[in-house]
GROMACS .gro file of C-alpha atoms in nm:
model
  189
    1PRO     CA    1   0.110  -1.848   1.338
    2ASP     CA    2  -0.123  -1.799   1.045
    3GLY     CA    3   0.148  -1.603   0.826
    4PHE     CA    4  -0.010  -1.262   1.006
    5GLN     CA    5   0.251  -0.979   1.148
    6PHE     CA    6   0.186  -1.031   1.473
    7GLU     CA    7   0.037  -0.699   1.517
    8LEU     CA    8  -0.261  -0.785   1.212
    9SER     CA    9  -0.180  -0.428   1.047
   10THR     CA   10  -0.105  -0.492   0.662
   11ASP     CA   11   0.101  -0.196   0.695
   12TYR     CA   12   0.311  -0.341   0.882
   13HIS     CA   13   0.344  -0.713   0.760
   14THR     CA   14   0.507  -0.548   0.396
   15ILE     CA   15   0.801  -0.334   0.546
   16ILE     CA   16   0.856  -0.769   0.775
   17ASP     CA   17   0.819  -0.902   0.386
   18SER     CA   18   1.100  -0.598   0.307
   19ASP     CA   19   1.320  -0.662   0.524
   20TYR     CA   20   1.325  -1.003   0.520
   21GLY     CA   21   1.306  -1.001   0.175
   22ALA     CA   22   1.654  -0.759   0.143
   23ILE     CA   23   1.804  -1.032   0.432
   24PHE     CA   24   1.767  -1.251   0.134
   25ASP     CA   25   1.928  -1.093  -0.133
   26ARG     CA   26   2.220  -1.084   0.102
   27TYR     CA   27   2.222  -1.392   0.155
   28ARG     CA   28   2.277  -1.453  -0.252
   29THR     CA   29   2.498  -1.167  -0.289
   30VAL     CA   30   2.767  -1.406  -0.174
   31GLY     CA   31   2.640  -1.754  -0.280
   32ARG     CA   32   2.422  -1.842  -0.021
   33GLU     CA   33   2.088  -1.924   0.083
   34PRO     CA   34   1.936  -1.853   0.404
   35PRO     CA   35   1.812  -2.098   0.697
   36GLY     CA   36   1.553  -2.344   0.549
   37TYR     CA   37   1.318  -2.233   0.874
   38ILE     CA   38   1.284  -1.841   0.789
   39LEU     CA   39   1.267  -1.928   0.422
   40LYS     CA   40   0.981  -2.161   0.589
   41GLY     CA   41   0.796  -1.831   0.802
   42MET     CA   42   0.841  -1.607   0.467
   43GLU     CA   43   0.643  -1.838   0.275
   44LEU     CA   44   0.360  -1.832   0.507
   45ALA     CA   45   0.397  -1.494   0.543
   46TYR     CA   46   0.388  -1.462   0.147
   47GLU     CA   47   0.112  -1.684   0.185
   48LEU     CA   48  -0.101  -1.444   0.409
   49TYR     CA   49  -0.096  -1.164   0.011
   50PRO     CA   50  -0.340  -1.431  -0.240
   51ARG     CA   51  -0.578  -1.519   0.115
   52LEU     CA   52  -0.635  -1.136   0.231
   53SER     CA   53  -0.641  -1.039  -0.129
   54ARG     CA   54  -0.918  -0.824  -0.241
   55PRO     CA   55  -1.040  -0.843  -0.621
   56ASP     CA   56  -0.791  -0.553  -0.743
   57ARG     CA   57  -0.533  -0.757  -0.604
   58ARG     CA   58  -0.487  -0.490  -0.305
   59LEU     CA   59  -0.518  -0.558   0.066
   60PRO     CA   60  -0.779  -0.472   0.252
   61GLN     CA   61  -0.679  -0.155   0.516
   62LEU     CA   62  -0.667  -0.298   0.824
   63ASN     CA   63  -0.472  -0.172   1.146
   64ASP     CA   64  -0.305   0.102   1.027
   65GLY     CA   65  -0.218  -0.070   0.692
   66GLY     CA   66  -0.266   0.058   0.355
   67ALA     CA   67  -0.413  -0.084   0.060
   68ALA     CA   68  -0.069  -0.208  -0.125
   69LYS     CA   69  -0.072  -0.338  -0.414
   70ILE     CA   70   0.059  -0.732  -0.408
   71VAL     CA   71   0.135  -0.805  -0.727
   72PRO     CA   72   0.476  -0.639  -0.711
   73ARG     CA   73   0.520  -0.781  -0.379
   74MET     CA   74   0.416  -1.080  -0.507
   75LYS     CA   75   0.680  -1.085  -0.782
   76ARG     CA   76   1.011  -1.118  -0.471
   77ALA     CA   77   0.825  -1.420  -0.350
   78LEU     CA   78   0.862  -1.551  -0.628
   79THR     CA   79   1.176  -1.552  -0.661
   80PHE     CA   80   1.210  -1.681  -0.351
   81TYR     CA   81   1.013  -1.973  -0.398
   82PRO     CA   82   1.017  -1.998  -0.790
   83HIS     CA   83   0.846  -2.334  -0.711
   84ARG     CA   84   0.467  -2.165  -0.587
   85GLU     CA   85   0.197  -2.196  -0.895
   86ASP     CA   86  -0.083  -1.975  -0.673
   87PHE     CA   87   0.287  -1.729  -0.621
   88ARG     CA   88   0.330  -1.688  -1.015
   89TRP     CA   89  -0.067  -1.626  -1.093
   90PHE     CA   90  -0.018  -1.335  -0.859
   91ALA     CA   91   0.320  -1.173  -0.992
   92THR     CA   92   0.190  -1.242  -1.358
   93ASP     CA   93  -0.211  -1.152  -1.229
   94GLY     CA   94  -0.372  -1.463  -1.375
   95ALA     CA   95  -0.078  -1.490  -1.701
   96GLU     CA   96   0.113  -1.869  -1.633
   97GLY     CA   97   0.121  -2.032  -1.286
   98LYS     CA   98  -0.255  -2.143  -1.169
   99GLU     CA   99  -0.493  -1.988  -0.853
  100PRO     CA  100  -0.527  -2.089  -0.550
  101ASP     CA  101  -0.739  -2.394  -0.502
  102TYR     CA  102  -0.952  -2.223  -0.218
  103LEU     CA  103  -1.170  -1.866  -0.344
  104SER     CA  104  -1.269  -1.799   0.132
  105TYR     CA  105  -1.029  -1.856   0.405
  106ALA     CA  106  -1.050  -1.822   0.789
  107PHE     CA  107  -0.766  -1.729   0.994
  108PRO     CA  108  -0.693  -1.922   1.292
  109TRP     CA  109  -0.488  -1.755   1.459
  110SER     CA  110  -0.557  -1.385   1.361
  111GLY     CA  111  -0.836  -1.384   1.379
  112ALA     CA  112  -1.008  -1.301   1.000
  113VAL     CA  113  -1.225  -1.448   0.791
  114VAL     CA  114  -1.193  -1.376   0.321
  115PHE     CA  115  -1.496  -1.452   0.156
  116ARG     CA  116  -1.562  -1.425  -0.238
  117ASP     CA  117  -1.693  -1.561  -0.543
  118SER     CA  118  -1.402  -1.601  -0.752
  119TRP     CA  119  -1.050  -1.529  -0.794
  120LYS     CA  120  -1.257  -1.248  -1.085
  121ARG     CA  121  -1.140  -0.870  -1.038
  122ASP     CA  122  -1.534  -0.814  -1.079
  123ALA     CA  123  -1.498  -1.067  -0.840
  124VAL     CA  124  -1.744  -1.072  -0.448
  125TRP     CA  125  -1.442  -1.077  -0.167
  126GLY     CA  126  -1.575  -0.934   0.189
  127TYR     CA  127  -1.377  -0.987   0.540
  128VAL     CA  128  -1.480  -0.992   0.875
  129ASP     CA  129  -1.261  -0.907   1.172
  130MET     CA  130  -1.247  -1.128   1.427
  131SER     CA  131  -0.912  -1.108   1.568
  132PRO     CA  132  -0.769  -1.029   1.908
  133PHE     CA  133  -0.729  -0.630   1.982
  134GLY     CA  134  -0.366  -0.713   1.847
  135TYR     CA  135  -0.069  -0.443   1.921
  136SER     CA  136   0.081  -0.125   1.843
  137HIS     CA  137  -0.127  -0.055   1.609
  138GLN     CA  138  -0.478  -0.195   1.740
  139HIS     CA  139  -0.800  -0.034   1.667
  140GLU     CA  140  -1.169  -0.072   1.791
  141ASP     CA  141  -1.266  -0.340   1.496
  142LYS     CA  142  -1.430  -0.681   1.625
  143LEU     CA  143  -1.638  -0.735   1.350
  144ASN     CA  144  -1.585  -0.530   1.134
  145PHE     CA  145  -1.668  -0.593   0.742
  146LEU     CA  146  -1.538  -0.521   0.473
  147LEU     CA  147  -1.685  -0.543   0.128
  148PHE     CA  148  -1.530  -0.512  -0.237
  149ALA     CA  149  -1.723  -0.621  -0.470
  150TYR     CA  150  -1.775  -0.513  -0.936
  151GLY     CA  151  -1.455  -0.351  -0.905
  152LYS     CA  152  -1.499  -0.109  -0.622
  153GLU     CA  153  -1.507  -0.099  -0.234
  154MET     CA  154  -1.890  -0.130  -0.112
  155LEU     CA  155  -1.796  -0.143   0.312
  156THR     CA  156  -1.402  -0.009   0.397
  157ASP     CA  157  -1.306   0.190   0.718
  158ALA     CA  158  -1.162   0.548   0.811
  159GLY     CA  159  -0.842   0.434   0.710
  160ASN     CA  160  -0.556   0.527   0.882
  161TYR     CA  161  -0.339   0.913   0.995
  162GLU     CA  162  -0.104   1.082   1.109
  163TYR     CA  163   0.007   0.877   1.534
  164ASP     CA  164  -0.093   1.214   1.671
  165THR     CA  165  -0.317   1.347   1.951
  166SER     CA  166  -0.580   1.479   1.693
  167ASP     CA  167  -0.966   1.473   1.731
  168MET     CA  168  -0.866   1.268   1.394
  169ARG     CA  169  -0.630   0.960   1.530
  170LYS     CA  170  -0.930   0.955   1.759
  171TYR     CA  171  -1.178   0.885   1.523
  172VAL     CA  172  -0.955   0.655   1.287
  173ILE     CA  173  -0.935   0.438   1.558
  174SER     CA  174  -1.253   0.438   1.788
  175THR     CA  175  -1.503   0.156   1.644
  176ARG     CA  176  -1.732   0.461   1.485
  177ALA     CA  177  -1.497   0.469   1.234
  178HIS     CA  178  -1.540   0.056   1.156
  179ASN     CA  179  -1.826  -0.148   1.010
  180THR     CA  180  -1.921  -0.291   1.291
  181VAL     CA  181  -2.161  -0.301   1.641
  182MET     CA  182  -2.194   0.036   1.878
  183ILE     CA  183  -2.387  -0.075   2.182
  184ASP     CA  184  -2.598   0.232   2.361
  185GLY     CA  185  -2.284   0.483   2.168
  186LYS     CA  186  -2.093   0.328   2.342
  187GLU     CA  187  -1.713   0.230   2.176
  188GLN     CA  188  -1.537  -0.069   2.249
  189ASN     CA  189  -1.285   0.029   2.456
   0.00000   0.00000   0.00000
């Protein structure tokens, strides 16, 4: 409901964007527009990128996600939503359009909060995860905190690893691989 793909993974969110973008392209190839309800849903999905983006215009690495660049994604979004001046601002990296009228954002369904002090590249940005456990790509990261400030990642988590049964895979999805609390050395699971 707040635009984030249900697995709460930034990589899998970008896959949805790519897949629906390809469908939108097919509609236009035959001279038609996609149904309004799909356009409305995908507009909400595209809104995730500016709301979640770090000052370097990348996504945080959430639940098997990578630090995808949002500028190319916003360029694509702008082809479907040319009226969105905030999308234009991100698509042109601030050269055109209008920056969003908010700094911080709380995702009510996804259970996360993003804090920032400006839209500048040297801004201070923080992310707090209060999300439900998620589906398929979830990590044990309740109350995880990420920090990006003055052009650098300050606090990050372990990211992603091969989907296998190795010790490294077990580590990256564990509580200890995230900036969160462990009580008596116990994982959240």
